[in-house]
Amino acid sequence: MAEPRAATIDGKLAEEFAVPSHVDEVKEQMAAFAGRHGAKGRRVVLITSGGTKVPLESRTVRFLDNFSSGRRGASSAEYFLDSGYAVIFLHRHRSLYPYTRLYSNINLLDTLQLKSGEGASSNSGQVVVNQQALPNIAKVLKRYQEVKDAGLLLPIEFNTLSEYLHLLKAAAQALSTIGSKAMFYLAAAVSDFYIPASEMPEHKIQSSNGPLQISMKMVPKMLSPLVKDWAPQAFVISFKLETDPSILLDKARRALDTYRHQAVVANILDTRRGYVVVVTPETQAELILTDEDVKNEVEIEEKIISNLKAAHGQFITQQLD
Ligand code: 9Z3
């Protein structure tokens, strides 16, 4: 079956997915960010990160969610920044965030102490940080502040599937002005299924009505209009997640054939931190973390970004020829 064109998807987006009230404002911010960095010759990557929440009721009590922590997106953002990119980080609210992700399992109050001496017994004593409780904090804080001061990271949050879809479209349009210097790195785990607003019960579904059967529709594939219509000159990377390794590469190739974008990063749920395959129409690169890498705290995202940065460079050169 032919892929629906942007016109159909635009219609569907407007009709079936609530438009976030701030979408125009965010689009302007993203366009200004891309314009500012593009004018300096800097590449800009839009990273999507985290899972999506799909409501079952319009006054939402229950929703469907998924496993994604946002770690892939957050750590990738750091390596893109280290590679000279400016980053728009379109992430799920409260999913992992660049730099702070390194401390996400730490209880803040366990890292602080009240300084003994005057005031310690009152509520206004001085608070000091126990640096041992925050590994590499001075180095990480320095890098975070450099990135922030240079205005290289633009964080944008989404929560529901609707917000994600509308903000991704806005981002694609905002980045279209910088042509091939834009990269899309679509690492978010986006739901494939949803309940249209017109079919959603308003109030909490009652368990007194017995077992629940729900029917869900397919979420429109945004990759299709993104590649063909919204940002046709950009370098686009999608991710393919499977749990069955025997179908992974076939599915990645099929995605490339269908959407005609530049690369798919293929990964398996259980091994995603240590093994991915970057698939392009002509090549297939297996990226693996060795024991040595693990010992040296090398992360798989460093290898992914190094691979994609080189491929993006070649892509930009080809477009200029
Ligand atoms: C990925 O495959 C990401 O690598 C992960 C990262 C979500 C697995 P974490 O957030 O995990 O670090 O915990 N993202 C895309 C997953 C996805 O849903 N892809 C769809 C598909 O495979 C559409 S592109 O069909």
mmCIF file with all atom_site columns, N, CA, C and O in Angstrom, residues 26-43:
data_model
loop_
_atom_site.group_PDB
_atom_site.id
_atom_site.type_symbol
_atom_site.label_atom_id
_atom_site.label_alt_id
_atom_site.label_comp_id
_atom_site.label_asym_id
_atom_site.label_entity_id
_atom_site.label_seq_id
_atom_site.pdbx_PDB_ins_code
_atom_site.Cartn_x
_atom_site.Cartn_y
_atom_site.Cartn_z
_atom_site.occupancy
_atom_site.B_iso_or_equiv
_atom_site.pdbx_formal_charge
_atom_site.auth_seq_id
_atom_site.auth_comp_id
_atom_site.auth_asym_id
_atom_site.auth_atom_id
_atom_site.pdbx_PDB_model_num
ATOM 1  N N  . VAL A 1 26 ? 7.013  27.389 20.208 1.00 0.00 ? 26 VAL A N  1
ATOM 2  C CA . VAL A 1 26 ? 8.164  26.479 20.201 1.00 0.00 ? 26 VAL A CA 1
ATOM 3  C C  . VAL A 1 26 ? 8.783  26.414 18.804 1.00 0.00 ? 26 VAL A C  1
ATOM 4  O O  . VAL A 1 26 ? 10.007 26.373 18.647 1.00 0.00 ? 26 VAL A O  1
ATOM 5  N N  . LYS A 1 27 ? 7.920  26.444 17.788 1.00 0.00 ? 27 LYS A N  1
ATOM 6  C CA . LYS A 1 27 ? 8.426  26.393 16.412 1.00 0.00 ? 27 LYS A CA 1
ATOM 7  C C  . LYS A 1 27 ? 9.320  27.604 16.122 1.00 0.00 ? 27 LYS A C  1
ATOM 8  O O  . LYS A 1 27 ? 10.387 27.476 15.513 1.00 0.00 ? 27 LYS A O  1
ATOM 9  N N  . GLU A 1 28 ? 8.882  28.756 16.591 1.00 0.00 ? 28 GLU A N  1
ATOM 10 C CA . GLU A 1 28 ? 9.701  29.972 16.407 1.00 0.00 ? 28 GLU A CA 1
ATOM 11 C C  . GLU A 1 28 ? 11.043 29.864 17.113 1.00 0.00 ? 28 GLU A C  1
ATOM 12 O O  . GLU A 1 28 ? 12.085 30.234 16.578 1.00 0.00 ? 28 GLU A O  1
ATOM 13 N N  . GLN A 1 29 ? 10.999 29.334 18.343 1.00 0.00 ? 29 GLN A N  1
ATOM 14 C CA . GLN A 1 29 ? 12.262 29.155 19.106 1.00 0.00 ? 29 GLN A CA 1
ATOM 15 C C  . GLN A 1 29 ? 13.214 28.235 18.344 1.00 0.00 ? 29 GLN A C  1
ATOM 16 O O  . GLN A 1 29 ? 14.411 28.489 18.255 1.00 0.00 ? 29 GLN A O  1
ATOM 17 N N  . MET A 1 30 ? 12.654 27.145 17.811 1.00 0.00 ? 30 MET A N  1
ATOM 18 C CA . MET A 1 30 ? 13.498 26.168 17.106 1.00 0.00 ? 30 MET A CA 1
ATOM 19 C C  . MET A 1 30 ? 14.047 26.779 15.811 1.00 0.00 ? 30 MET A C  1
ATOM 20 O O  . MET A 1 30 ? 15.215 26.568 15.467 1.00 0.00 ? 30 MET A O  1
ATOM 21 N N  . ALA A 1 31 ? 13.204 27.555 15.121 1.00 0.00 ? 31 ALA A N  1
ATOM 22 C CA . ALA A 1 31 ? 13.654 28.167 13.860 1.00 0.00 ? 31 ALA A CA 1
ATOM 23 C C  . ALA A 1 31 ? 14.760 29.184 14.139 1.00 0.00 ? 31 ALA A C  1
ATOM 24 O O  . ALA A 1 31 ? 15.763 29.249 13.418 1.00 0.00 ? 31 ALA A O  1
ATOM 25 N N  . ALA A 1 32 ? 14.602 29.958 15.226 1.00 0.00 ? 32 ALA A N  1
ATOM 26 C CA . ALA A 1 32 ? 15.625 30.959 15.563 1.00 0.00 ? 32 ALA A CA 1
ATOM 27 C C  . ALA A 1 32 ? 16.932 30.256 15.943 1.00 0.00 ? 32 ALA A C  1
ATOM 28 O O  . ALA A 1 32 ? 18.021 30.667 15.533 1.00 0.00 ? 32 ALA A O  1
ATOM 29 N N  . PHE A 1 33 ? 16.818 29.161 16.699 1.00 0.00 ? 33 PHE A N  1
ATOM 30 C CA . PHE A 1 33 ? 17.991 28.390 17.123 1.00 0.00 ? 33 PHE A CA 1
ATOM 31 C C  . PHE A 1 33 ? 18.731 27.836 15.897 1.00 0.00 ? 33 PHE A C  1
ATOM 32 O O  . PHE A 1 33 ? 19.945 27.996 15.753 1.00 0.00 ? 33 PHE A O  1
ATOM 33 N N  . ALA A 1 34 ? 17.963 27.219 14.986 1.00 0.00 ? 34 ALA A N  1
ATOM 34 C CA . ALA A 1 34 ? 18.574 26.633 13.779 1.00 0.00 ? 34 ALA A CA 1
ATOM 35 C C  . ALA A 1 34 ? 19.194 27.731 12.921 1.00 0.00 ? 34 ALA A C  1
ATOM 36 O O  . ALA A 1 34 ? 20.316 27.582 12.418 1.00 0.00 ? 34 ALA A O  1
ATOM 37 N N  . GLY A 1 35 ? 18.492 28.853 12.780 1.00 0.00 ? 35 GLY A N  1
ATOM 38 C CA . GLY A 1 35 ? 18.994 29.959 11.953 1.00 0.00 ? 35 GLY A CA 1
ATOM 39 C C  . GLY A 1 35 ? 20.302 30.503 12.512 1.00 0.00 ? 35 GLY A C  1
ATOM 40 O O  . GLY A 1 35 ? 21.265 30.719 11.776 1.00 0.00 ? 35 GLY A O  1
ATOM 41 N N  . ARG A 1 36 ? 20.342 30.688 13.848 1.00 0.00 ? 36 ARG A N  1
ATOM 42 C CA . ARG A 1 36 ? 21.526 31.253 14.500 1.00 0.00 ? 36 ARG A CA 1
ATOM 43 C C  . ARG A 1 36 ? 22.740 30.339 14.305 1.00 0.00 ? 36 ARG A C  1
ATOM 44 O O  . ARG A 1 36 ? 23.807 30.782 13.909 1.00 0.00 ? 36 ARG A O  1
ATOM 45 N N  . HIS A 1 37 ? 22.553 29.047 14.556 1.00 0.00 ? 37 HIS A N  1
ATOM 46 C CA . HIS A 1 37 ? 23.691 28.129 14.436 1.00 0.00 ? 37 HIS A CA 1
ATOM 47 C C  . HIS A 1 37 ? 24.033 27.832 12.979 1.00 0.00 ? 37 HIS A C  1
ATOM 48 O O  . HIS A 1 37 ? 25.208 27.731 12.627 1.00 0.00 ? 37 HIS A O  1
ATOM 49 N N  . GLY A 1 38 ? 23.001 27.712 12.151 1.00 0.00 ? 38 GLY A N  1
ATOM 50 C CA . GLY A 1 38 ? 23.233 27.459 10.722 1.00 0.00 ? 38 GLY A CA 1
ATOM 51 C C  . GLY A 1 38 ? 24.060 28.585 10.104 1.00 0.00 ? 38 GLY A C  1
ATOM 52 O O  . GLY A 1 38 ? 24.970 28.346 9.307  1.00 0.00 ? 38 GLY A O  1
ATOM 53 N N  . ALA A 1 39 ? 23.766 29.825 10.514 1.00 0.00 ? 39 ALA A N  1
ATOM 54 C CA . ALA A 1 39 ? 24.490 30.984 9.957  1.00 0.00 ? 39 ALA A CA 1
ATOM 55 C C  . ALA A 1 39 ? 25.970 30.941 10.314 1.00 0.00 ? 39 ALA A C  1
ATOM 56 O O  . ALA A 1 39 ? 26.803 31.493 9.604  1.00 0.00 ? 39 ALA A O  1
ATOM 57 N N  . LYS A 1 40 ? 26.284 30.263 11.426 1.00 0.00 ? 40 LYS A N  1
ATOM 58 C CA . LYS A 1 40 ? 27.710 30.137 11.818 1.00 0.00 ? 40 LYS A CA 1
ATOM 59 C C  . LYS A 1 40 ? 28.352 28.904 11.193 1.00 0.00 ? 40 LYS A C  1
ATOM 60 O O  . LYS A 1 40 ? 29.472 28.531 11.553 1.00 0.00 ? 40 LYS A O  1
ATOM 61 N N  . GLY A 1 41 ? 27.607 28.222 10.336 1.00 0.00 ? 41 GLY A N  1
ATOM 62 C CA . GLY A 1 41 ? 28.151 27.034 9.667  1.00 0.00 ? 41 GLY A CA 1
ATOM 63 C C  . GLY A 1 41 ? 28.077 25.787 10.534 1.00 0.00 ? 41 GLY A C  1
ATOM 64 O O  . GLY A 1 41 ? 28.657 24.759 10.214 1.00 0.00 ? 41 GLY A O  1
ATOM 65 N N  . ARG A 1 42 ? 27.355 25.889 11.645 1.00 0.00 ? 42 ARG A N  1
ATOM 66 C CA . ARG A 1 42 ? 27.285 24.748 12.561 1.00 0.00 ? 42 ARG A CA 1
ATOM 67 C C  . ARG A 1 42 ? 26.153 23.804 12.136 1.00 0.00 ? 42 ARG A C  1
ATOM 68 O O  . ARG A 1 42 ? 25.110 24.252 11.689 1.00 0.00 ? 42 ARG A O  1
ATOM 69 N N  . ARG A 1 43 ? 26.390 22.512 12.293 1.00 0.00 ? 43 ARG A N  1
ATOM 70 C CA . ARG A 1 43 ? 25.315 21.552 12.041 1.00 0.00 ? 43 ARG A CA 1
ATOM 71 C C  . ARG A 1 43 ? 24.365 21.524 13.248 1.00 0.00 ? 43 ARG A C  1
ATOM 72 O O  . ARG A 1 43 ? 24.808 21.737 14.381 1.00 0.00 ? 43 ARG A O  1
#
